[in-house]
PDB file of N, CA and C in Angstrom:
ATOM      1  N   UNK A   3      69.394 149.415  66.852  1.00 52.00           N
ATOM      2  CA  UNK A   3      68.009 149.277  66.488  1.00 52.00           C
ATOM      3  C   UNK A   3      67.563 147.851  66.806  1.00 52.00           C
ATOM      4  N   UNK A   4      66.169 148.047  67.496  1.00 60.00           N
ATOM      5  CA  UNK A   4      65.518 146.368  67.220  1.00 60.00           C
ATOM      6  C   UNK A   4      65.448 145.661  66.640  1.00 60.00           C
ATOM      7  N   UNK A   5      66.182 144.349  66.410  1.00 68.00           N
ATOM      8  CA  UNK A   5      65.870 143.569  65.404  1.00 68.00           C
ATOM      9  C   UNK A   5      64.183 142.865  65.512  1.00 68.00           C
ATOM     10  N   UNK A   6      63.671 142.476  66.616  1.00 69.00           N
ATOM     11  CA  UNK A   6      62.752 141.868  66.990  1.00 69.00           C
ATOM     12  C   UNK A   6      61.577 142.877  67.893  1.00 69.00           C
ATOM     13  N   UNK A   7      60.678 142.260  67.162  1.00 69.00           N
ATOM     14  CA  UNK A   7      59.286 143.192  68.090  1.00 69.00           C
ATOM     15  C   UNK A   7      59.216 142.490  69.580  1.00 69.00           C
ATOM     16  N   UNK A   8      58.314 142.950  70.377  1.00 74.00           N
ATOM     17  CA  UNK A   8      58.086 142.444  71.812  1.00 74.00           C
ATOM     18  C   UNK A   8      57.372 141.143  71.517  1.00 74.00           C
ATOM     19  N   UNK A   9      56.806 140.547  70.980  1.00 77.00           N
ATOM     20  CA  UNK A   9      56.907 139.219  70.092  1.00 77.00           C
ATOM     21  C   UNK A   9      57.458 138.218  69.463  1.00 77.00           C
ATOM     22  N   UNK A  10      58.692 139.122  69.340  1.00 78.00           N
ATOM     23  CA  UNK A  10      59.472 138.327  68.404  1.00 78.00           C
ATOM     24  C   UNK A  10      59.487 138.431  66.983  1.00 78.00           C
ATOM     25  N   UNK A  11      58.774 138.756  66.551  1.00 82.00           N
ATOM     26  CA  UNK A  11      58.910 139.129  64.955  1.00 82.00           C
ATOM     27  C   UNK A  11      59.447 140.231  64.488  1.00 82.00           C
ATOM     28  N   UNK A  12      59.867 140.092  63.400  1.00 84.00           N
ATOM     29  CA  UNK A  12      61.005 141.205  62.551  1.00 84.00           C
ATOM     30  C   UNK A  12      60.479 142.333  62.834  1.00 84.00           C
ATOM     31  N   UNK A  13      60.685 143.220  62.784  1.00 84.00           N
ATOM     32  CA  UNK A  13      59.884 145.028  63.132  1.00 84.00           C
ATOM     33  C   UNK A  13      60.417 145.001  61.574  1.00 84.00           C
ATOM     34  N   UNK A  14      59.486 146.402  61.303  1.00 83.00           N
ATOM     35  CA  UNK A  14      59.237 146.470  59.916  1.00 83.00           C
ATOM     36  C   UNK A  14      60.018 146.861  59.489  1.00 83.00           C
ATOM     37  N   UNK A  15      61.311 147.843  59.941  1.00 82.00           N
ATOM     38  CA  UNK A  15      62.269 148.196  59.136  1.00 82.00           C
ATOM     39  C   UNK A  15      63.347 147.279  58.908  1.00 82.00           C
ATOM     40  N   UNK A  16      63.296 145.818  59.785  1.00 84.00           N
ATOM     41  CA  UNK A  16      64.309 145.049  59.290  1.00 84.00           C
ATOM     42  C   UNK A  16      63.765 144.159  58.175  1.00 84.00           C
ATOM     43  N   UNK A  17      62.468 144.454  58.273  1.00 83.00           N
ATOM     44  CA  UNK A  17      62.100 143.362  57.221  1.00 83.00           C
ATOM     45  C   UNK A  17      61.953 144.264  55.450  1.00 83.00           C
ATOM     46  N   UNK A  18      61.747 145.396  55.765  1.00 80.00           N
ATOM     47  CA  UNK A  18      62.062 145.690  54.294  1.00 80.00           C
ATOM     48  C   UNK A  18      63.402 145.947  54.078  1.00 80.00           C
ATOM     49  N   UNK A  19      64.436 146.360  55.080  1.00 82.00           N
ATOM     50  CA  UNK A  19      65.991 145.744  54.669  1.00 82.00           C
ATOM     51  C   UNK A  19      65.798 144.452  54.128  1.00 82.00           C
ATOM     52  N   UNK A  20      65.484 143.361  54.860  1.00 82.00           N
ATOM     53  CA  UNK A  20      66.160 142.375  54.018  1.00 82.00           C
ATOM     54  C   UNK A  20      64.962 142.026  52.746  1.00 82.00           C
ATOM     55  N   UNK A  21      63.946 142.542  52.638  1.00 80.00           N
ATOM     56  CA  UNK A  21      63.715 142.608  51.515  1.00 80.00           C
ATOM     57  C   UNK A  21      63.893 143.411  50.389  1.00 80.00           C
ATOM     58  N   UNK A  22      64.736 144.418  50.480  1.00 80.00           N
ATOM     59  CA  UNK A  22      65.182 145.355  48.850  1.00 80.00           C
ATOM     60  C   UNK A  22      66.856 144.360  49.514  1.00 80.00           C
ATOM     61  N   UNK A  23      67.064 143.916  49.991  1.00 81.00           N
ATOM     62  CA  UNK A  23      68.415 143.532  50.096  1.00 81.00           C
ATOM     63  C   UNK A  23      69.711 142.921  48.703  1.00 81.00           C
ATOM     64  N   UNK A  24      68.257 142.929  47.867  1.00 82.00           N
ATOM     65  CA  UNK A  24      69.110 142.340  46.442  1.00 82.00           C
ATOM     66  C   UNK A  24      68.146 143.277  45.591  1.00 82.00           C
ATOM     67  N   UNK A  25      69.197 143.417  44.336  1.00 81.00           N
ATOM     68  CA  UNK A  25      69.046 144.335  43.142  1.00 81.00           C
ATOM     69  C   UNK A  25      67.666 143.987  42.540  1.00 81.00           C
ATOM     70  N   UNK A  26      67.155 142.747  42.325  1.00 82.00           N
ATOM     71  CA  UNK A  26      65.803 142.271  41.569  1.00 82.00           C
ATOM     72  C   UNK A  26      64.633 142.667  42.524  1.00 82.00           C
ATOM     73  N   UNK A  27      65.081 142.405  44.201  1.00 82.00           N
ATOM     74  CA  UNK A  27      64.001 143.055  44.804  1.00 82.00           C
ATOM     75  C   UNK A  27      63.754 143.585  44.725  1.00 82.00           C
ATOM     76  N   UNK A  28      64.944 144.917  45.011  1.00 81.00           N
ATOM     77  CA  UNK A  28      64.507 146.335  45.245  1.00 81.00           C
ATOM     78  C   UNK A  28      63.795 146.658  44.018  1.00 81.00           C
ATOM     79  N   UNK A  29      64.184 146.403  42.638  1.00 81.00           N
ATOM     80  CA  UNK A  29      63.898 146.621  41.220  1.00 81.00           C
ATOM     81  C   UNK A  29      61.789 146.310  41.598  1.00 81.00           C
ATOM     82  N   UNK A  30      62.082 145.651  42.136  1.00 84.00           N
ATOM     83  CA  UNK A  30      59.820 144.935  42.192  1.00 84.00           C
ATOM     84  C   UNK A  30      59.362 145.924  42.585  1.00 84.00           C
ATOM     85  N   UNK A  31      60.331 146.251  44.167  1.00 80.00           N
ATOM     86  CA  UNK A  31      59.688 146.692  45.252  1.00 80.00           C
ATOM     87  C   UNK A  31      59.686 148.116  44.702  1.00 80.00           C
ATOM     88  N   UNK A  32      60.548 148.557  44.136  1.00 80.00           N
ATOM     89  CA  UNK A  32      60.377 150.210  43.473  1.00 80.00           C
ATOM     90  C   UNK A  32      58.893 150.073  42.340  1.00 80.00           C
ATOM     91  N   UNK A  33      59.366 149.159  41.957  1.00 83.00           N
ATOM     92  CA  UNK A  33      57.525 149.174  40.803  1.00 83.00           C
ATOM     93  C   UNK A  33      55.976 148.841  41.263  1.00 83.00           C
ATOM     94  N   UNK A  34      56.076 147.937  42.365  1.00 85.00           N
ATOM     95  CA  UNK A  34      55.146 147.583  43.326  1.00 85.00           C
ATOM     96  C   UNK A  34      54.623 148.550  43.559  1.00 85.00           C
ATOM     97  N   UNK A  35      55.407 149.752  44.460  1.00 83.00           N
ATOM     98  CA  UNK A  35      54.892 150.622  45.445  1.00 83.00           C
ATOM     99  C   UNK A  35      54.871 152.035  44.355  1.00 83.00           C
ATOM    100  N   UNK A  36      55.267 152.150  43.214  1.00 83.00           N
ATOM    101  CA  UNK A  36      55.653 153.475  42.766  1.00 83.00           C
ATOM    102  C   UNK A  36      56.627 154.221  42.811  1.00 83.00           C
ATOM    103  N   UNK A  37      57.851 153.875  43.686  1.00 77.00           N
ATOM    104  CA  UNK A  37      58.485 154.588  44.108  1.00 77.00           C
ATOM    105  C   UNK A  37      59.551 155.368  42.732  1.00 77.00           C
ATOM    106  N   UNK A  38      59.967 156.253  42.964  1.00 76.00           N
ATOM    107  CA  UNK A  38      60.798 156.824  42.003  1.00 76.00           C
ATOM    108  C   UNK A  38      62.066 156.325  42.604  1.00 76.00           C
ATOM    109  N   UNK A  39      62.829 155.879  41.149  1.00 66.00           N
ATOM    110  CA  UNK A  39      64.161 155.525  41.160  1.00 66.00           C
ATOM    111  C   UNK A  39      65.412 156.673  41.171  1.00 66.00           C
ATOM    112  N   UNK A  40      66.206 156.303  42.241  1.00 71.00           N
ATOM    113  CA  UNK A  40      67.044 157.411  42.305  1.00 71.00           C
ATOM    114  C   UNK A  40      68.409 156.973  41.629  1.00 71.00           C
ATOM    115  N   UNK A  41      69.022 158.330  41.055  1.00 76.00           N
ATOM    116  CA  UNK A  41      70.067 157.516  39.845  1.00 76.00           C
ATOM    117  C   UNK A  41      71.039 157.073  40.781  1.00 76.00           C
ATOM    118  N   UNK A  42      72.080 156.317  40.098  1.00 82.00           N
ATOM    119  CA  UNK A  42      72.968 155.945  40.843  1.00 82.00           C
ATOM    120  C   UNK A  42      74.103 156.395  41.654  1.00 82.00           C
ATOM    121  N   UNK A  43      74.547 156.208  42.689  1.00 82.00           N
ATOM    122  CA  UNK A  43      75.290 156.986  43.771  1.00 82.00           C
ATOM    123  C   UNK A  43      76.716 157.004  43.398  1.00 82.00           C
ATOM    124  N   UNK A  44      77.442 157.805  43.418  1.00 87.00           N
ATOM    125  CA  UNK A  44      78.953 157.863  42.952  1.00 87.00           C
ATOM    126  C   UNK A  44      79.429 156.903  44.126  1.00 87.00           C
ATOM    127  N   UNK A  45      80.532 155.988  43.615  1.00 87.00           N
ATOM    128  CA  UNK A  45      81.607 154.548  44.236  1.00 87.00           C
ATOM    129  C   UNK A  45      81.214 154.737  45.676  1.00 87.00           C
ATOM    130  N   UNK A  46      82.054 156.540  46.104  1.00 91.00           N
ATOM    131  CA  UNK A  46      82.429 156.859  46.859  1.00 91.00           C
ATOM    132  C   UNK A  46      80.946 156.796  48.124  1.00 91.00           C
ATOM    133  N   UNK A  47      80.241 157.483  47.820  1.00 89.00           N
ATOM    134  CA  UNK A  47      78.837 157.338  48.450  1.00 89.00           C
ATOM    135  C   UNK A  47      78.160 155.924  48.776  1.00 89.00           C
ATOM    136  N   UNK A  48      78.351 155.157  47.374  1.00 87.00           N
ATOM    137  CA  UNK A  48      77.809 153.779  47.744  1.00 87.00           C
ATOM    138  C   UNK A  48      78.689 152.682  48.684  1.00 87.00           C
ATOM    139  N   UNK A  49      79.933 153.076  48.809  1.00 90.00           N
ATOM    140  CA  UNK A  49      81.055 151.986  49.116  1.00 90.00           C
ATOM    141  C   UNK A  49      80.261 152.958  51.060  1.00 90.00           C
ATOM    142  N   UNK A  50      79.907 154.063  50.922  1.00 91.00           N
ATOM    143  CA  UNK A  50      80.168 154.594  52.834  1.00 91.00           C
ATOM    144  C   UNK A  50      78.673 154.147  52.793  1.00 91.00           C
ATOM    145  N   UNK A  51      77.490 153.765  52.588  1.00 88.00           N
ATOM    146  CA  UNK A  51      75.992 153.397  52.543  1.00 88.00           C
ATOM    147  C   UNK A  51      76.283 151.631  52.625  1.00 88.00           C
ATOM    148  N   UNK A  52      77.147 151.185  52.318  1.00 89.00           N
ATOM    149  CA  UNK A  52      77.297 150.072  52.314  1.00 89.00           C
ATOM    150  C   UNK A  52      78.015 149.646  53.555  1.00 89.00           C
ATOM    151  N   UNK A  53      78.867 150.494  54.138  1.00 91.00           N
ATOM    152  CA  UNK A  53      79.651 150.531  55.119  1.00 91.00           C
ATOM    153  C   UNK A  53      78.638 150.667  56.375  1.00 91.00           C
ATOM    154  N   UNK A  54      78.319 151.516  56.491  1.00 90.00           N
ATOM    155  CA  UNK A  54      77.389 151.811  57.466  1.00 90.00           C
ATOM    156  C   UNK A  54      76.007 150.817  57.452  1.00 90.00           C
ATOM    157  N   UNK A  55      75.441 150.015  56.490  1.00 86.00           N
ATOM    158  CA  UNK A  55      74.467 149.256  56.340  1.00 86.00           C
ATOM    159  C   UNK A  55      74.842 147.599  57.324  1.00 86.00           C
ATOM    160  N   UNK A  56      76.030 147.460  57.041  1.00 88.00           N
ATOM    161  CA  UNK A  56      77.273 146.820  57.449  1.00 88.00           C
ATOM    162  C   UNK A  56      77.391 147.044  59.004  1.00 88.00           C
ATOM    163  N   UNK A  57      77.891 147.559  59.019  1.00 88.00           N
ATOM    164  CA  UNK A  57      77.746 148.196  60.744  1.00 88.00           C
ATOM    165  C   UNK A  57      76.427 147.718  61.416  1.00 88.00           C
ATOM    166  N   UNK A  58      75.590 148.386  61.075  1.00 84.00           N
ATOM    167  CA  UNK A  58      74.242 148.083  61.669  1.00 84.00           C
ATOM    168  C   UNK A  58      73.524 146.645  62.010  1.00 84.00           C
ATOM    169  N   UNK A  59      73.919 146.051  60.912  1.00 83.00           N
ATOM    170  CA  UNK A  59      73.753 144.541  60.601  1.00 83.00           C
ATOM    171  C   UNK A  59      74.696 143.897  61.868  1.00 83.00           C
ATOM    172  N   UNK A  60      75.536 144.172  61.549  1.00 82.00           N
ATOM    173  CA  UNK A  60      76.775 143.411  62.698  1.00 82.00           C
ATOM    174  C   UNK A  60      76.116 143.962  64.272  1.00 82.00           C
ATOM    175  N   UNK A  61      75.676 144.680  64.650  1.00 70.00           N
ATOM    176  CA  UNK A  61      75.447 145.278  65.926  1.00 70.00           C
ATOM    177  C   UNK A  61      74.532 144.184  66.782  1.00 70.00           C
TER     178      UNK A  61
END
Protein backbone atom coordinates (compact mmCIF):
# COMPACT_ATOMS: atom_id res chain seq x y z
CA UNK A 1 0.00 0.00 0.00
CA UNK A 2 0.94 3.75 -0.50
CA UNK A 3 2.44 5.30 2.07
CA UNK A 4 2.49 8.75 0.26
CA UNK A 5 -0.01 10.55 -2.07
CA UNK A 6 1.30 11.85 -5.60
CA UNK A 7 2.26 14.86 -3.40
CA UNK A 8 3.71 13.49 -0.90
CA UNK A 9 1.45 13.51 1.88
CA UNK A 10 0.21 10.64 4.06
CA UNK A 11 -2.94 9.07 2.11
CA UNK A 12 -5.62 8.74 4.48
CA UNK A 13 -5.42 5.33 5.51
CA UNK A 14 -1.94 5.74 6.83
CA UNK A 15 -2.81 8.57 8.62
CA UNK A 16 -5.66 7.21 10.63
CA UNK A 17 -3.29 4.13 11.33
CA UNK A 18 -1.04 6.15 12.95
CA UNK A 19 -3.60 7.96 14.52
CA UNK A 20 -5.78 5.16 16.57
CA UNK A 21 -2.12 3.79 16.82
CA UNK A 22 -2.31 4.11 20.71
CA UNK A 23 -5.08 2.98 23.15
CA UNK A 24 -6.08 6.84 24.31
CA UNK A 25 -6.40 7.65 20.63
CA UNK A 26 -8.29 5.16 19.41
CA UNK A 27 -10.43 5.56 22.86
CA UNK A 28 -11.18 9.76 21.35
CA UNK A 29 -11.31 8.66 18.00
CA UNK A 30 -14.14 5.95 18.80
CA UNK A 31 -16.09 8.88 20.78
CA UNK A 32 -15.32 11.66 18.28
CA UNK A 33 -16.81 9.87 15.39
CA UNK A 34 -19.47 7.55 17.23
CA UNK A 35 -18.11 4.61 16.44
CA UNK A 36 -19.22 1.47 18.35
CA UNK A 37 -16.69 -0.28 20.41
CA UNK A 38 -15.94 -3.74 19.59
CA UNK A 39 -15.25 -6.07 22.64
CA UNK A 40 -12.06 -7.35 22.96
CA UNK A 41 -10.32 -9.88 20.60
CA UNK A 42 -9.17 -13.25 22.09
CA UNK A 43 -4.76 -13.23 22.59
CA UNK A 44 -4.91 -15.40 19.73
CA UNK A 45 -6.68 -12.98 17.16
CA UNK A 46 -5.00 -9.91 18.56
CA UNK A 47 -1.31 -11.32 18.70
CA UNK A 48 -2.22 -12.39 14.29
CA UNK A 49 -3.88 -8.39 13.77
CA UNK A 50 -0.83 -7.29 15.30
CA UNK A 51 1.30 -9.48 13.23
CA UNK A 52 0.01 -8.60 10.09
CA UNK A 53 -0.28 -4.69 11.07
CA UNK A 54 3.51 -5.35 11.52
CA UNK A 55 4.10 -6.68 8.22
CA UNK A 56 2.53 -3.93 6.46
CA UNK A 57 4.37 -1.27 8.33
CA UNK A 58 7.74 -2.95 7.55
CA UNK A 59 6.92 -3.20 3.68
Amino acid sequence: MAKRDRDGHKTLAEAVRELIGTEDNRRHVNNLLGLEVEPELPPTLASLLEAIGKASRDE
